[in-house]
């Protein structure tokens, strides 16, 4: 009932910047936490950054000081500004959102929704 669509990935050279966007659409009442994870070749998915509905952020250690997560609640969109990109940042980046549904009949519930991922490749 909801869809997350990432955009902004691509092939860039080390040291440059890139901004990812993720739009949440569909049937829901609100979006709680949002964030980004990434999965590099041969590795497990790891936390990149999260942001709560109130604007509190958390970052994975490898990206602290370089990446910035933000959100536009009116647009149901989360962004990831990636600066000073390194080859180690090469991965598929997945957007997630904690979806809140509060329908009358079914009652309130929450669940995580994930995007298909967008490839970020950083060449050195």
mmCIF file with all atom_site columns, N, CA, C and O in Angstrom, residues 36-57:
data_model
loop_
_atom_site.group_PDB
_atom_site.id
_atom_site.type_symbol
_atom_site.label_atom_id
_atom_site.label_alt_id
_atom_site.label_comp_id
_atom_site.label_asym_id
_atom_site.label_entity_id
_atom_site.label_seq_id
_atom_site.pdbx_PDB_ins_code
_atom_site.Cartn_x
_atom_site.Cartn_y
_atom_site.Cartn_z
_atom_site.occupancy
_atom_site.B_iso_or_equiv
_atom_site.pdbx_formal_charge
_atom_site.auth_seq_id
_atom_site.auth_comp_id
_atom_site.auth_asym_id
_atom_site.auth_atom_id
_atom_site.pdbx_PDB_model_num
ATOM 1  N N  . UNK A 1 36 ? 18.404 5.614  5.743  1.00 0.00 ? 36 UNK A N  1
ATOM 2  C CA . UNK A 1 36 ? 19.127 5.011  4.644  1.00 0.00 ? 36 UNK A CA 1
ATOM 3  C C  . UNK A 1 36 ? 20.031 3.908  5.157  1.00 0.00 ? 36 UNK A C  1
ATOM 4  O O  . UNK A 1 36 ? 20.698 4.068  6.186  1.00 0.00 ? 36 UNK A O  1
ATOM 5  N N  . UNK A 1 37 ? 20.048 2.814  4.451  1.00 0.00 ? 37 UNK A N  1
ATOM 6  C CA . UNK A 1 37 ? 21.002 1.740  4.653  1.00 0.00 ? 37 UNK A CA 1
ATOM 7  C C  . UNK A 1 37 ? 21.728 1.504  3.343  1.00 0.00 ? 37 UNK A C  1
ATOM 8  O O  . UNK A 1 37 ? 21.274 1.932  2.279  1.00 0.00 ? 37 UNK A O  1
ATOM 9  N N  . UNK A 1 38 ? 22.848 0.827  3.427  1.00 0.00 ? 38 UNK A N  1
ATOM 10 C CA . UNK A 1 38 ? 23.573 0.509  2.208  1.00 0.00 ? 38 UNK A CA 1
ATOM 11 C C  . UNK A 1 38 ? 24.150 -0.887 2.296  1.00 0.00 ? 38 UNK A C  1
ATOM 12 O O  . UNK A 1 38 ? 24.393 -1.414 3.377  1.00 0.00 ? 38 UNK A O  1
ATOM 13 N N  . UNK A 1 39 ? 24.361 -1.471 1.146  1.00 0.00 ? 39 UNK A N  1
ATOM 14 C CA . UNK A 1 39 ? 24.947 -2.793 1.064  1.00 0.00 ? 39 UNK A CA 1
ATOM 15 C C  . UNK A 1 39 ? 26.000 -2.791 -0.033 1.00 0.00 ? 39 UNK A C  1
ATOM 16 O O  . UNK A 1 39 ? 25.681 -2.616 -1.207 1.00 0.00 ? 39 UNK A O  1
ATOM 17 N N  . UNK A 1 40 ? 27.230 -2.985 0.372  1.00 0.00 ? 40 UNK A N  1
ATOM 18 C CA . UNK A 1 40 ? 28.343 -3.054 -0.555 1.00 0.00 ? 40 UNK A CA 1
ATOM 19 C C  . UNK A 1 40 ? 28.540 -4.496 -1.010 1.00 0.00 ? 40 UNK A C  1
ATOM 20 O O  . UNK A 1 40 ? 28.090 -5.433 -0.345 1.00 0.00 ? 40 UNK A O  1
ATOM 21 N N  . UNK A 1 41 ? 29.212 -4.690 -2.137 1.00 0.00 ? 41 UNK A N  1
ATOM 22 C CA . UNK A 1 41 ? 29.451 -6.048 -2.623 1.00 0.00 ? 41 UNK A CA 1
ATOM 23 C C  . UNK A 1 41 ? 30.152 -6.911 -1.585 1.00 0.00 ? 41 UNK A C  1
ATOM 24 O O  . UNK A 1 41 ? 31.166 -6.507 -1.012 1.00 0.00 ? 41 UNK A O  1
ATOM 25 N N  . UNK A 1 42 ? 29.597 -8.080 -1.329 1.00 0.00 ? 42 UNK A N  1
ATOM 26 C CA . UNK A 1 42 ? 30.192 -9.005 -0.392 1.00 0.00 ? 42 UNK A CA 1
ATOM 27 C C  . UNK A 1 42 ? 29.998 -8.666 1.071  1.00 0.00 ? 42 UNK A C  1
ATOM 28 O O  . UNK A 1 42 ? 30.578 -9.333 1.934  1.00 0.00 ? 42 UNK A O  1
ATOM 29 N N  . UNK A 1 43 ? 29.202 -7.654 1.368  1.00 0.00 ? 43 UNK A N  1
ATOM 30 C CA . UNK A 1 43 ? 28.981 -7.242 2.741  1.00 0.00 ? 43 UNK A CA 1
ATOM 31 C C  . UNK A 1 43 ? 27.494 -7.242 3.075  1.00 0.00 ? 43 UNK A C  1
ATOM 32 O O  . UNK A 1 43 ? 26.646 -7.253 2.191  1.00 0.00 ? 43 UNK A O  1
ATOM 33 N N  . UNK A 1 44 ? 27.211 -7.226 4.368  1.00 0.00 ? 44 UNK A N  1
ATOM 34 C CA . UNK A 1 44 ? 25.839 -7.134 4.831  1.00 0.00 ? 44 UNK A CA 1
ATOM 35 C C  . UNK A 1 44 ? 25.363 -5.690 4.803  1.00 0.00 ? 44 UNK A C  1
ATOM 36 O O  . UNK A 1 44 ? 26.159 -4.748 4.775  1.00 0.00 ? 44 UNK A O  1
ATOM 37 N N  . UNK A 1 45 ? 24.066 -5.534 4.801  1.00 0.00 ? 45 UNK A N  1
ATOM 38 C CA . UNK A 1 45 ? 23.488 -4.201 4.831  1.00 0.00 ? 45 UNK A CA 1
ATOM 39 C C  . UNK A 1 45 ? 23.842 -3.509 6.138  1.00 0.00 ? 45 UNK A C  1
ATOM 40 O O  . UNK A 1 45 ? 23.777 -4.121 7.207  1.00 0.00 ? 45 UNK A O  1
ATOM 41 N N  . UNK A 1 46 ? 24.203 -2.238 6.053  1.00 0.00 ? 46 UNK A N  1
ATOM 42 C CA . UNK A 1 46 ? 24.604 -1.497 7.229  1.00 0.00 ? 46 UNK A CA 1
ATOM 43 C C  . UNK A 1 46 ? 23.883 -0.157 7.297  1.00 0.00 ? 46 UNK A C  1
ATOM 44 O O  . UNK A 1 46 ? 23.461 0.404  6.285  1.00 0.00 ? 46 UNK A O  1
ATOM 45 N N  . UNK A 1 47 ? 23.776 0.340  8.503  1.00 0.00 ? 47 UNK A N  1
ATOM 46 C CA . UNK A 1 47 ? 23.141 1.627  8.735  1.00 0.00 ? 47 UNK A CA 1
ATOM 47 C C  . UNK A 1 47 ? 23.985 2.751  8.158  1.00 0.00 ? 47 UNK A C  1
ATOM 48 O O  . UNK A 1 47 ? 25.193 2.812  8.365  1.00 0.00 ? 47 UNK A O  1
ATOM 49 N N  . UNK A 1 48 ? 23.326 3.647  7.447  1.00 0.00 ? 48 UNK A N  1
ATOM 50 C CA . UNK A 1 48 ? 23.961 4.872  6.999  1.00 0.00 ? 48 UNK A CA 1
ATOM 51 C C  . UNK A 1 48 ? 23.508 6.026  7.883  1.00 0.00 ? 48 UNK A C  1
ATOM 52 O O  . UNK A 1 48 ? 24.318 6.705  8.507  1.00 0.00 ? 48 UNK A O  1
ATOM 53 N N  . UNK A 1 49 ? 22.208 6.250  7.933  1.00 0.00 ? 49 UNK A N  1
ATOM 54 C CA . UNK A 1 49 ? 21.676 7.348  8.721  1.00 0.00 ? 49 UNK A CA 1
ATOM 55 C C  . UNK A 1 49 ? 20.191 7.153  8.940  1.00 0.00 ? 49 UNK A C  1
ATOM 56 O O  . UNK A 1 49 ? 19.505 6.562  8.110  1.00 0.00 ? 49 UNK A O  1
ATOM 57 N N  . UNK A 1 50 ? 19.709 7.649  10.057 1.00 0.00 ? 50 UNK A N  1
ATOM 58 C CA . UNK A 1 50 ? 18.281 7.671  10.335 1.00 0.00 ? 50 UNK A CA 1
ATOM 59 C C  . UNK A 1 50 ? 17.896 9.046  10.843 1.00 0.00 ? 50 UNK A C  1
ATOM 60 O O  . UNK A 1 50 ? 18.726 9.790  11.368 1.00 0.00 ? 50 UNK A O  1
ATOM 61 N N  . UNK A 1 51 ? 16.634 9.354  10.691 1.00 0.00 ? 51 UNK A N  1
ATOM 62 C CA . UNK A 1 51 ? 16.099 10.611 11.190 1.00 0.00 ? 51 UNK A CA 1
ATOM 63 C C  . UNK A 1 51 ? 14.680 10.370 11.668 1.00 0.00 ? 51 UNK A C  1
ATOM 64 O O  . UNK A 1 51 ? 13.871 9.749  10.983 1.00 0.00 ? 51 UNK A O  1
ATOM 65 N N  . UNK A 1 52 ? 14.383 10.844 12.865 1.00 0.00 ? 52 UNK A N  1
ATOM 66 C CA . UNK A 1 52 ? 13.051 10.684 13.411 1.00 0.00 ? 52 UNK A CA 1
ATOM 67 C C  . UNK A 1 52 ? 12.129 11.754 12.865 1.00 0.00 ? 52 UNK A C  1
ATOM 68 O O  . UNK A 1 52 ? 12.555 12.709 12.214 1.00 0.00 ? 52 UNK A O  1
ATOM 69 N N  . UNK A 1 53 ? 10.853 11.586 13.154 1.00 0.00 ? 53 UNK A N  1
ATOM 70 C CA . UNK A 1 53 ? 9.885  12.578 12.716 1.00 0.00 ? 53 UNK A CA 1
ATOM 71 C C  . UNK A 1 53 ? 10.142 13.934 13.360 1.00 0.00 ? 53 UNK A C  1
ATOM 72 O O  . UNK A 1 53 ? 9.747  14.965 12.812 1.00 0.00 ? 53 UNK A O  1
ATOM 73 N N  . UNK A 1 54 ? 10.799 13.931 14.511 1.00 0.00 ? 54 UNK A N  1
ATOM 74 C CA . UNK A 1 54 ? 11.134 15.162 15.191 1.00 0.00 ? 54 UNK A CA 1
ATOM 75 C C  . UNK A 1 54 ? 12.463 15.766 14.786 1.00 0.00 ? 54 UNK A C  1
ATOM 76 O O  . UNK A 1 54 ? 12.841 16.830 15.290 1.00 0.00 ? 54 UNK A O  1
ATOM 77 N N  . UNK A 1 55 ? 13.189 15.081 13.901 1.00 0.00 ? 55 UNK A N  1
ATOM 78 C CA . UNK A 1 55 ? 14.428 15.627 13.394 1.00 0.00 ? 55 UNK A CA 1
ATOM 79 C C  . UNK A 1 55 ? 15.691 15.119 14.062 1.00 0.00 ? 55 UNK A C  1
ATOM 80 O O  . UNK A 1 55 ? 16.791 15.570 13.719 1.00 0.00 ? 55 UNK A O  1
ATOM 81 N N  . UNK A 1 56 ? 15.576 14.198 15.008 1.00 0.00 ? 56 UNK A N  1
ATOM 82 C CA . UNK A 1 56 ? 16.766 13.618 15.622 1.00 0.00 ? 56 UNK A CA 1
ATOM 83 C C  . UNK A 1 56 ? 17.443 12.668 14.645 1.00 0.00 ? 56 UNK A C  1
ATOM 84 O O  . UNK A 1 56 ? 16.787 11.856 13.991 1.00 0.00 ? 56 UNK A O  1
ATOM 85 N N  . UNK A 1 57 ? 18.757 12.747 14.563 1.00 0.00 ? 57 UNK A N  1
ATOM 86 C CA . UNK A 1 57 ? 19.503 11.967 13.582 1.00 0.00 ? 57 UNK A CA 1
ATOM 87 C C  . UNK A 1 57 ? 20.491 11.028 14.237 1.00 0.00 ? 57 UNK A C  1
ATOM 88 O O  . UNK A 1 57 ? 20.943 11.240 15.367 1.00 0.00 ? 57 UNK A O  1
#
